[in-house]
């Protein structure tokens, strides 16, 4: 009898940690979704040399690609349509223009790690520079003021 209840407990604990694990990974799963940027002009001198400012600002194709790239890679934390649900900053309030580019790029390239906890994973390596600026181009079209 004692052994039996112990087994039951172990099974219950395993089932619990399994469901916890699934829930955690549902939230923390940030496998980047590749973005097709072939329709955008390559960055000079090459796509791996980081520019300081957005070369695609106002480019209609970049805005279109950026919107879907955002939906696939950023919305789960920053909210659909860039309207934050509260777990990450609302990106509509990022500063426009060159000033905002700098901070945007900092997070896009390096993410945010504080006290060893990953608040935002770096995105640049997986998605690339062209996708990064495309997302930034779209974000500027949904900008909101304070
Ligand atoms: C796993 C969740 C997650 C994903 C996915 C994510 N972010 Fe973030 N992001 C955060 C969090 C949390 C912060 C706030 C970090 C902090 O305060 O240290 C943040 C901060 C930022 C900031 C700075 C905002 C500010 O007001 O300071 C930018 C820009 C940003 N993210 C862009 C992006 C872009 C672009 C993508 C998609 C390519 C993306 N993030 C994907 C969670 C995420």
PDB file of C-alpha atoms and ligand atoms in Angstrom:
ATOM      1  CA  UNK A   1       0.000   0.000   0.000  1.00  0.00           C
ATOM      2  CA  UNK A   2       2.764   2.433   0.914  1.00  0.00           C
ATOM      3  CA  UNK A   3       4.650   1.646  -2.236  1.00  0.00           C
ATOM      4  CA  UNK A   4       1.569   2.057  -4.322  1.00  0.00           C
ATOM      5  CA  UNK A   5       0.821   5.570  -3.115  1.00  0.00           C
ATOM      6  CA  UNK A   6       4.445   6.519  -3.600  1.00  0.00           C
ATOM      7  CA  UNK A   7       4.245   5.419  -7.217  1.00  0.00           C
ATOM      8  CA  UNK A   8       1.042   7.376  -7.678  1.00  0.00           C
ATOM      9  CA  UNK A   9       2.739  10.433  -6.291  1.00  0.00           C
ATOM     10  CA  UNK A  10       5.741  10.090  -8.565  1.00  0.00           C
ATOM     11  CA  UNK A  11       3.507   9.702 -11.602  1.00  0.00           C
ATOM     12  CA  UNK A  12       1.451  12.728 -10.612  1.00  0.00           C
ATOM     13  CA  UNK A  13       4.595  14.768 -10.083  1.00  0.00           C
ATOM     14  CA  UNK A  14       5.938  13.742 -13.474  1.00  0.00           C
ATOM     15  CA  UNK A  15       2.669  14.656 -15.152  1.00  0.00           C
ATOM     16  CA  UNK A  16       2.685  17.995 -13.378  1.00  0.00           C
ATOM     17  CA  UNK A  17       6.219  18.895 -14.355  1.00  0.00           C
ATOM     18  CA  UNK A  18       5.480  17.785 -17.895  1.00  0.00           C
ATOM     19  CA  UNK A  19       2.520  20.128 -18.196  1.00  0.00           C
ATOM     20  CA  UNK A  20       4.519  22.891 -16.548  1.00  0.00           C
ATOM     21  CA  UNK A  21       7.314  22.296 -19.026  1.00  0.00           C
ATOM     22  CA  UNK A  22       4.915  22.503 -21.938  1.00  0.00           C
ATOM     23  CA  UNK A  23       3.430  25.715 -20.675  1.00  0.00           C
ATOM     24  CA  UNK A  24       6.830  27.260 -20.132  1.00  0.00           C
ATOM     25  CA  UNK A  25       8.077  26.339 -23.551  1.00  0.00           C
ATOM     26  CA  UNK A  26       4.852  27.573 -25.156  1.00  0.00           C
ATOM     27  CA  UNK A  27       5.754  30.983 -23.814  1.00  0.00           C
ATOM     28  CA  UNK A  28       9.525  30.832 -24.035  1.00  0.00           C
ATOM     29  CA  UNK A  29       9.737  29.210 -27.460  1.00  0.00           C
ATOM     30  CA  UNK A  30      11.406  31.796 -29.598  1.00  0.00           C
ATOM     31  CA  UNK A  31      12.613  29.751 -32.547  1.00  0.00           C
ATOM     32  CA  UNK A  32      13.082  32.473 -35.136  1.00  0.00           C
ATOM     33  CA  UNK A  33      11.028  32.164 -38.310  1.00  0.00           C
ATOM     34  CA  UNK A  34      13.114  32.863 -41.400  1.00  0.00           C
ATOM     35  CA  UNK A  35      12.187  35.999 -43.308  1.00  0.00           C
ATOM     36  CA  UNK A  36      12.414  36.154 -47.102  1.00  0.00           C
ATOM     37  CA  UNK A  37      14.080  39.466 -47.883  1.00  0.00           C
ATOM     38  CA  UNK A  38      15.240  38.748 -51.421  1.00  0.00           C
ATOM     39  CA  UNK A  39      12.906  41.466 -52.760  1.00  0.00           C
ATOM     40  CA  UNK A  40      14.851  44.117 -50.833  1.00  0.00           C
ATOM     41  CA  UNK A  41      18.047  45.742 -52.060  1.00  0.00           C
ATOM     42  CA  UNK A  42      21.179  44.322 -50.449  1.00  0.00           C
ATOM     43  CA  UNK A  43      22.921  46.453 -47.881  1.00  0.00           C
ATOM     44  CA  UNK A  44      26.206  48.048 -48.890  1.00  0.00           C
ATOM     45  CA  UNK A  45      28.993  47.073 -48.590  1.00  0.00           C
ATOM     46  CA  UNK A  46      27.377  43.782 -47.471  1.00  0.00           C
ATOM     47  CA  UNK A  47      24.498  42.434 -45.384  1.00  0.00           C
ATOM     48  CA  UNK A  48      26.749  41.570 -42.439  1.00  0.00           C
ATOM     49  CA  UNK A  49      28.132  45.063 -41.972  1.00  0.00           C
ATOM     50  CA  UNK A  50      25.756  46.820 -39.619  1.00  0.00           C
ATOM     51  CA  UNK A  51      24.550  50.252 -40.600  1.00  0.00           C
ATOM     52  CA  UNK A  52      23.622  52.752 -37.916  1.00  0.00           C
ATOM     53  CA  UNK A  53      20.452  53.903 -39.602  1.00  0.00           C
ATOM     54  CA  UNK A  54      17.593  52.297 -41.437  1.00  0.00           C
ATOM     55  CA  UNK A  55      18.304  52.185 -45.188  1.00  0.00           C
ATOM     56  CA  UNK A  56      14.694  51.129 -45.952  1.00  0.00           C
ATOM     57  CA  UNK A  57      12.742  53.819 -44.145  1.00  0.00           C
ATOM     58  CA  UNK A  58       9.558  54.525 -46.123  1.00  0.00           C
ATOM     59  CA  UNK A  59      10.214  51.657 -48.564  1.00  0.00           C
ATOM     60  CA  UNK A  60       6.799  50.052 -49.264  1.00  0.00           C
ATOM     61  CA  UNK A  61       8.208  46.573 -49.888  1.00  0.00           C
ATOM     62  CA  UNK A  62      10.253  46.699 -46.676  1.00  0.00           C
ATOM     63  CA  UNK A  63       7.164  47.763 -44.726  1.00  0.00           C
ATOM     64  CA  UNK A  64       5.178  44.848 -46.118  1.00  0.00           C
ATOM     65  CA  UNK A  65       7.921  42.305 -45.353  1.00  0.00           C
ATOM     66  CA  UNK A  66       8.506  43.875 -41.955  1.00  0.00           C
ATOM     67  CA  UNK A  67       4.878  43.569 -40.956  1.00  0.00           C
ATOM     68  CA  UNK A  68       4.809  39.820 -41.485  1.00  0.00           C
ATOM     69  CA  UNK A  69       8.301  39.322 -40.043  1.00  0.00           C
ATOM     70  CA  UNK A  70       7.160  41.155 -36.923  1.00  0.00           C
ATOM     71  CA  UNK A  71       4.019  39.018 -36.667  1.00  0.00           C
ATOM     72  CA  UNK A  72       6.091  35.847 -36.827  1.00  0.00           C
ATOM     73  CA  UNK A  73       9.011  36.800 -34.641  1.00  0.00           C
ATOM     74  CA  UNK A  74       8.116  39.606 -32.268  1.00  0.00           C
ATOM     75  CA  UNK A  75       4.349  39.604 -31.735  1.00  0.00           C
ATOM     76  CA  UNK A  76       4.357  36.722 -29.255  1.00  0.00           C
ATOM     77  CA  UNK A  77       6.049  39.032 -26.760  1.00  0.00           C
ATOM     78  CA  UNK A  78       5.470  42.556 -28.049  1.00  0.00           C
ATOM     79  CA  UNK A  79       1.837  42.012 -29.055  1.00  0.00           C
ATOM     80  CA  UNK A  80      -0.141  41.737 -32.283  1.00  0.00           C
ATOM     81  CA  UNK A  81       0.121  44.853 -34.409  1.00  0.00           C
ATOM     82  CA  UNK A  82       2.814  46.122 -31.998  1.00  0.00           C
ATOM     83  CA  UNK A  83       0.153  46.799 -29.362  1.00  0.00           C
ATOM     84  CA  UNK A  84       1.809  45.404 -26.264  1.00  0.00           C
ATOM     85  CA  UNK A  85      -0.160  43.058 -24.047  1.00  0.00           C
ATOM     86  CA  UNK A  86       2.046  44.054 -21.146  1.00  0.00           C
ATOM     87  CA  UNK A  87       4.853  41.461 -21.033  1.00  0.00           C
ATOM     88  CA  UNK A  88       7.255  43.494 -23.194  1.00  0.00           C
ATOM     89  CA  UNK A  89       7.506  47.180 -24.148  1.00  0.00           C
ATOM     90  CA  UNK A  90       5.010  48.647 -26.608  1.00  0.00           C
ATOM     91  CA  UNK A  91       7.134  49.209 -29.699  1.00  0.00           C
ATOM     92  CA  UNK A  92       4.799  51.857 -31.123  1.00  0.00           C
ATOM     93  CA  UNK A  93       6.431  54.292 -28.748  1.00  0.00           C
ATOM     94  CA  UNK A  94       9.972  53.807 -30.010  1.00  0.00           C
ATOM     95  CA  UNK A  95      11.447  57.098 -31.123  1.00  0.00           C
ATOM     96  CA  UNK A  96      11.149  57.755 -34.844  1.00  0.00           C
ATOM     97  CA  UNK A  97      14.095  58.360 -37.148  1.00  0.00           C
ATOM     98  CA  UNK A  98      17.808  57.942 -36.634  1.00  0.00           C
ATOM     99  CA  UNK A  99      17.614  58.353 -32.854  1.00  0.00           C
ATOM    100  CA  UNK A 100      15.195  55.452 -32.496  1.00  0.00           C
ATOM    101  CA  UNK A 101      17.239  53.315 -34.901  1.00  0.00           C
ATOM    102  CA  UNK A 102      20.133  53.153 -32.450  1.00  0.00           C
ATOM    103  CA  UNK A 103      18.084  51.746 -29.567  1.00  0.00           C
ATOM    104  CA  UNK A 104      16.112  49.476 -31.876  1.00  0.00           C
ATOM    105  CA  UNK A 105      19.333  48.011 -33.247  1.00  0.00           C
ATOM    106  CA  UNK A 106      20.804  47.521 -29.795  1.00  0.00           C
ATOM    107  CA  UNK A 107      17.900  45.270 -28.792  1.00  0.00           C
ATOM    108  CA  UNK A 108      17.539  43.591 -32.165  1.00  0.00           C
ATOM    109  CA  UNK A 109      21.194  42.632 -32.212  1.00  0.00           C
ATOM    110  CA  UNK A 110      21.880  41.902 -28.563  1.00  0.00           C
ATOM    111  CA  UNK A 111      18.491  41.265 -26.960  1.00  0.00           C
ATOM    112  CA  UNK A 112      18.203  41.923 -23.252  1.00  0.00           C
ATOM    113  CA  UNK A 113      19.827  39.885 -20.507  1.00  0.00           C
ATOM    114  CA  UNK A 114      19.675  41.063 -16.918  1.00  0.00           C
ATOM    115  CA  UNK A 115      20.956  39.126 -13.889  1.00  0.00           C
ATOM    116  CA  UNK A 116      21.497  36.145 -16.165  1.00  0.00           C
ATOM    117  CA  UNK A 117      17.852  36.081 -17.260  1.00  0.00           C
ATOM    118  CA  UNK A 118      16.988  36.429 -20.922  1.00  0.00           C
ATOM    119  CA  UNK A 119      14.227  39.006 -21.254  1.00  0.00           C
ATOM    120  CA  UNK A 120      14.620  39.168 -24.988  1.00  0.00           C
ATOM    121  CA  UNK A 121      16.802  36.862 -27.088  1.00  0.00           C
ATOM    122  CA  UNK A 122      19.085  38.450 -29.676  1.00  0.00           C
ATOM    123  CA  UNK A 123      17.306  38.239 -33.037  1.00  0.00           C
ATOM    124  CA  UNK A 124      19.845  39.527 -35.525  1.00  0.00           C
ATOM    125  CA  UNK A 125      21.929  36.442 -36.045  1.00  0.00           C
ATOM    126  CA  UNK A 126      18.965  34.291 -37.032  1.00  0.00           C
ATOM    127  CA  UNK A 127      16.971  36.849 -39.002  1.00  0.00           C
ATOM    128  CA  UNK A 128      19.682  39.046 -40.478  1.00  0.00           C
ATOM    129  CA  UNK A 129      20.118  42.749 -41.012  1.00  0.00           C
ATOM    130  CA  UNK A 130      17.694  43.151 -43.926  1.00  0.00           C
ATOM    131  CA  UNK A 131      14.789  41.650 -41.934  1.00  0.00           C
ATOM    132  CA  UNK A 132      15.717  43.810 -38.950  1.00  0.00           C
ATOM    133  CA  UNK A 133      15.438  47.042 -40.897  1.00  0.00           C
ATOM    134  CA  UNK A 134      12.273  45.837 -42.611  1.00  0.00           C
ATOM    135  CA  UNK A 135      10.632  45.330 -39.204  1.00  0.00           C
ATOM    136  CA  UNK A 136      11.852  48.731 -38.081  1.00  0.00           C
ATOM    137  CA  UNK A 137      10.365  50.282 -41.263  1.00  0.00           C
ATOM    138  CA  UNK A 138       6.973  48.778 -40.488  1.00  0.00           C
ATOM    139  CA  UNK A 139       7.155  49.777 -36.809  1.00  0.00           C
ATOM    140  CA  UNK A 140       7.588  53.406 -37.832  1.00  0.00           C
ATOM    141  CA  UNK A 141       4.297  53.240 -39.749  1.00  0.00           C
ATOM    142  CA  UNK A 142       2.387  52.260 -36.578  1.00  0.00           C
ATOM    143  CA  UNK A 143       4.178  54.751 -34.350  1.00  0.00           C
ATOM    144  CA  UNK A 144       2.167  56.328 -31.547  1.00  0.00           C
ATOM    145  CA  UNK A 145       2.963  59.404 -29.499  1.00  0.00           C
ATOM    146  CA  UNK A 146       3.081  59.474 -25.715  1.00  0.00           C
TER     147      UNK A 146
HETATM  148  C1  LIG B   1      10.706  36.345 -25.785  1.00  0.00           C
HETATM  149  C2  LIG B   1      10.043  37.616 -25.864  1.00  0.00           C
HETATM  150  C3  LIG B   1      10.520  38.624 -26.886  1.00  0.00           C
HETATM  151  C4  LIG B   1      10.638  38.473 -28.249  1.00  0.00           C
HETATM  152  C5  LIG B   1      10.357  37.229 -29.090  1.00  0.00           C
HETATM  153  C6  LIG B   1      11.067  39.758 -28.748  1.00  0.00           C
HETATM  154  N1  LIG B   1      11.231  40.640 -27.723  1.00  0.00           N
HETATM  155 FE1  LIG B   1      11.848  42.563 -27.854  1.00  0.00          FE
HETATM  156  N2  LIG B   1      11.798  42.755 -25.835  1.00  0.00           N
HETATM  157  C7  LIG B   1      11.325  41.812 -24.966  1.00  0.00           C
HETATM  158  C8  LIG B   1      11.409  42.320 -23.595  1.00  0.00           C
HETATM  159  C9  LIG B   1      10.956  41.592 -22.334  1.00  0.00           C
HETATM  160  C10 LIG B   1      11.960  43.616 -23.684  1.00  0.00           C
HETATM  161  C11 LIG B   1      12.318  44.548 -22.520  1.00  0.00           C
HETATM  162  C12 LIG B   1      13.736  44.246 -22.125  1.00  0.00           C
HETATM  163  C13 LIG B   1      14.196  44.995 -20.906  1.00  0.00           C
HETATM  164  O1  LIG B   1      13.449  45.801 -20.369  1.00  0.00           O
HETATM  165  O2  LIG B   1      15.358  44.767 -20.513  1.00  0.00           O
HETATM  166  C14 LIG B   1      12.173  43.866 -25.111  1.00  0.00           C
HETATM  167  C15 LIG B   1      12.674  45.045 -25.619  1.00  0.00           C
HETATM  168  C16 LIG B   1      12.716  45.368 -26.974  1.00  0.00           C
HETATM  169  C17 LIG B   1      13.082  46.656 -27.507  1.00  0.00           C
HETATM  170  C18 LIG B   1      13.412  47.915 -26.693  1.00  0.00           C
HETATM  171  C19 LIG B   1      12.070  48.585 -26.363  1.00  0.00           C
HETATM  172  C20 LIG B   1      12.150  49.727 -25.412  1.00  0.00           C
HETATM  173  O3  LIG B   1      11.167  50.502 -25.351  1.00  0.00           O
HETATM  174  O4  LIG B   1      13.147  49.852 -24.691  1.00  0.00           O
HETATM  175  C21 LIG B   1      13.034  46.561 -28.868  1.00  0.00           C
HETATM  176  C22 LIG B   1      13.342  47.650 -29.886  1.00  0.00           C
HETATM  177  C23 LIG B   1      12.624  45.207 -29.181  1.00  0.00           C
HETATM  178  N3  LIG B   1      12.444  44.513 -28.012  1.00  0.00           N
HETATM  179  C24 LIG B   1      12.440  44.726 -30.468  1.00  0.00           C
HETATM  180  C25 LIG B   1      12.067  43.417 -30.776  1.00  0.00           C
HETATM  181  C26 LIG B   1      11.909  42.927 -32.117  1.00  0.00           C
HETATM  182  C27 LIG B   1      12.074  43.763 -33.371  1.00  0.00           C
HETATM  183  C28 LIG B   1      11.598  41.607 -32.012  1.00  0.00           C
HETATM  184  C29 LIG B   1      11.364  40.618 -33.131  1.00  0.00           C
HETATM  185  C30 LIG B   1      12.371  40.544 -34.155  1.00  0.00           C
HETATM  186  C31 LIG B   1      11.556  41.277 -30.602  1.00  0.00           C
HETATM  187  N4  LIG B   1      11.839  42.404 -29.875  1.00  0.00           N
HETATM  188  C32 LIG B   1      11.272  40.013 -30.087  1.00  0.00           C
HETATM  189  C33 LIG B   1      10.862  40.551 -25.290  1.00  0.00           C
HETATM  190  C34 LIG B   1      10.886  40.002 -26.563  1.00  0.00           C
END
